[in-house]
Amino acid sequence: MTSPSALPGPQAAALDLGGRTALVTGAAGGIGRACALRLAAAGARVRAVDRDAAGLAELAGHAGDLAGTVEPHVLDLTDLDAAEFVAAGTDVLVNNAGLQLVRPLEDFPPDVFHTVLTVMLEAPFRLIRGALPHMYGQGWGRIVNVSSVHGLRASPYKAAYVAAKHGLEGLSKTAALEGAAHGVTSNCVNPGYVRTPLVEKQLTDQSRAHGLPEDRVLTDVLLRDSAVKRLIEPEEVAEAVAYLCGPQASFMTGASLVLDGGWTAH
Ligand SMILES: NC(=O)c1ccc[n+]([C@@H]2O[C@H](COP(=O)([O-])OP(=O)(O)OC[C@H]3O[C@@H](n4cnc5c(N)ncnc54)[C@H](O)[C@@H]3O)[C@@H](O)[C@H]2O)c1
């Protein structure tokens, strides 16, 4: 376990994940892609997992100059056995893959609810389960779960997403309690709306559900409760993920690191 004397001094060195293996799910997309590049920049060997083969290939092409490496693993996380298998031997696990459907409860398709819960809650459980034996064996591991403000607050028309993120918060806290004695931390990061394809795709759905023109969805719906009136960038979320992987954060576990422009300060 890291002792306080191992902490960096005031001129703290940059995050060094040389020799570490990190796994990032949903790495072909906005936040996951930024996390994969940030951890590879810190020297990690990154297993980049996504079902989007073209996106992963594009990501790997961007990683050439970094200190670490990015290795694409094309995988649909609804294959839960494969998800658990691919997590074996990882030192850092970033559970990030996600999807969204904006629809009133009475019209919410049960099969989509099931898929959202599978990818965003059950797969993280299986990935953690696959990663823990190696982490426990060496007495060190970092689990970062990309949750959301919707892990802490609900919004209408997002039943599956809100349920999955609230479940992920509970999973993360449980992993923190069980992992502490083994040098494993588990935390969530909780962004507000991030500038990614997931949000861009939502604008049409939200405009239909709220009966608003698309150009008003950003200001009247997405940023309504945010004190800072802009979307957060994926790289800003990746920096919080990197912080949670560093020695400065070894006492931080079971926490939810909120990056919401003041949304939950209301
Ligand atoms: N964009 C936001 O505003 C926002 C805010 C808070 C939290 N988040 C969370 O951040 C995470 C990433 O979101 P994003 O905005 O970068 O989304 P994104 O759509 O840009 O990326 C999500 C990635 O997950 C992958 N994915 C989805 N289903 C998969 C499956 N079955 N198997 C393998 N890969 C799969 C997609 O292919 C995609 O590359 C999600 O968990 C999301 O809930 C996003």
Short mmCIF file of C-alpha atoms and ligand atoms in Angstrom, two decimals, residues 26-32 49-52 75-78 96-99 119-120 146-149 161 165 191-194 196-199 201, ligand 1:
data_model
loop_
_atom_site.label_atom_id
_atom_site.label_comp_id
_atom_site.label_asym_id
_atom_site.label_seq_id
_atom_site.Cartn_x
_atom_site.Cartn_y
_atom_site.Cartn_z
CA GLY A 26 -15.90 2.91 -25.02
CA ALA A 27 -12.46 4.10 -26.15
CA ALA A 28 -13.51 4.84 -29.74
CA GLY A 29 -15.81 7.65 -28.57
CA GLY A 30 -15.54 11.08 -26.96
CA ILE A 31 -14.60 10.66 -23.26
CA GLY A 32 -13.16 7.15 -23.59
CA VAL A 49 -12.13 -1.64 -25.89
CA ASP A 50 -15.08 -0.72 -28.10
CA ARG A 51 -17.49 -2.30 -30.58
CA ASP A 52 -16.55 0.39 -33.11
CA LEU A 75 -15.61 -6.14 -28.37
CA ASP A 76 -19.34 -5.69 -27.81
CA LEU A 77 -19.72 -5.40 -24.05
CA THR A 78 -23.08 -7.16 -24.11
CA ASN A 96 -16.71 4.36 -19.60
CA ALA A 97 -18.77 2.82 -22.43
CA GLY A 98 -22.33 4.05 -22.52
CA LEU A 99 -25.40 4.79 -24.58
CA VAL A 119 -23.52 -2.24 -21.02
CA MET A 120 -23.46 0.43 -18.30
CA VAL A 146 -17.37 7.27 -15.66
CA SER A 147 -20.70 8.06 -14.08
CA SER A 148 -22.54 11.33 -14.62
CA VAL A 149 -24.53 13.97 -12.82
CA TYR A 161 -29.53 5.81 -18.13
CA LYS A 165 -25.66 5.39 -13.41
CA PRO A 191 -19.50 15.15 -15.58
CA GLY A 192 -22.32 17.40 -16.65
CA TYR A 193 -22.90 17.56 -20.40
CA VAL A 194 -19.71 16.82 -22.36
CA THR A 196 -19.25 14.25 -27.47
CA PRO A 197 -21.25 12.40 -30.15
CA LEU A 198 -23.51 11.02 -27.37
CA VAL A 199 -24.72 14.55 -26.59
CA LYS A 201 -27.17 12.63 -30.96
N1 LIG B 1 -21.46 13.11 -23.15
C1 LIG B 1 -21.92 13.50 -21.97
O1 LIG B 1 -22.49 14.57 -21.84
C2 LIG B 1 -21.76 12.65 -20.78
C3 LIG B 1 -22.03 13.21 -19.53
C4 LIG B 1 -21.87 12.44 -18.39
C5 LIG B 1 -21.43 11.15 -18.50
N2 LIG B 1 -21.18 10.61 -19.73
C6 LIG B 1 -20.76 9.24 -19.79
O2 LIG B 1 -19.51 9.15 -20.39
C7 LIG B 1 -19.38 7.87 -21.03
C8 LIG B 1 -18.89 8.07 -22.46
O3 LIG B 1 -19.84 8.86 -23.13
P1 LIG B 1 -19.50 9.72 -24.43
O4 LIG B 1 -20.28 10.95 -24.31
O5 LIG B 1 -18.05 9.76 -24.66
O6 LIG B 1 -20.24 8.82 -25.51
P2 LIG B 1 -19.86 8.38 -27.00
O7 LIG B 1 -21.13 7.94 -27.62
O8 LIG B 1 -19.04 9.44 -27.65
O9 LIG B 1 -18.93 7.13 -26.70
C9 LIG B 1 -19.43 5.97 -26.11
C10 LIG B 1 -18.64 4.81 -26.65
O10 LIG B 1 -19.16 3.60 -26.06
C11 LIG B 1 -19.18 2.63 -27.08
N3 LIG B 1 -20.16 1.60 -26.80
C12 LIG B 1 -21.50 1.76 -26.65
N4 LIG B 1 -22.08 0.55 -26.50
C13 LIG B 1 -21.08 -0.37 -26.53
C14 LIG B 1 -21.06 -1.79 -26.43
N5 LIG B 1 -22.18 -2.51 -26.31
N6 LIG B 1 -19.87 -2.41 -26.50
C15 LIG B 1 -18.72 -1.71 -26.66
N7 LIG B 1 -18.70 -0.36 -26.79
C16 LIG B 1 -19.86 0.29 -26.72
C17 LIG B 1 -19.52 3.39 -28.35
O11 LIG B 1 -19.16 2.66 -29.52
C18 LIG B 1 -18.75 4.67 -28.17
O12 LIG B 1 -17.46 4.61 -28.75
C19 LIG B 1 -20.75 7.19 -20.93
O13 LIG B 1 -20.76 6.27 -19.87
C20 LIG B 1 -21.66 8.35 -20.63
O14 LIG B 1 -22.78 7.94 -19.91
C21 LIG B 1 -21.32 11.34 -20.88
#
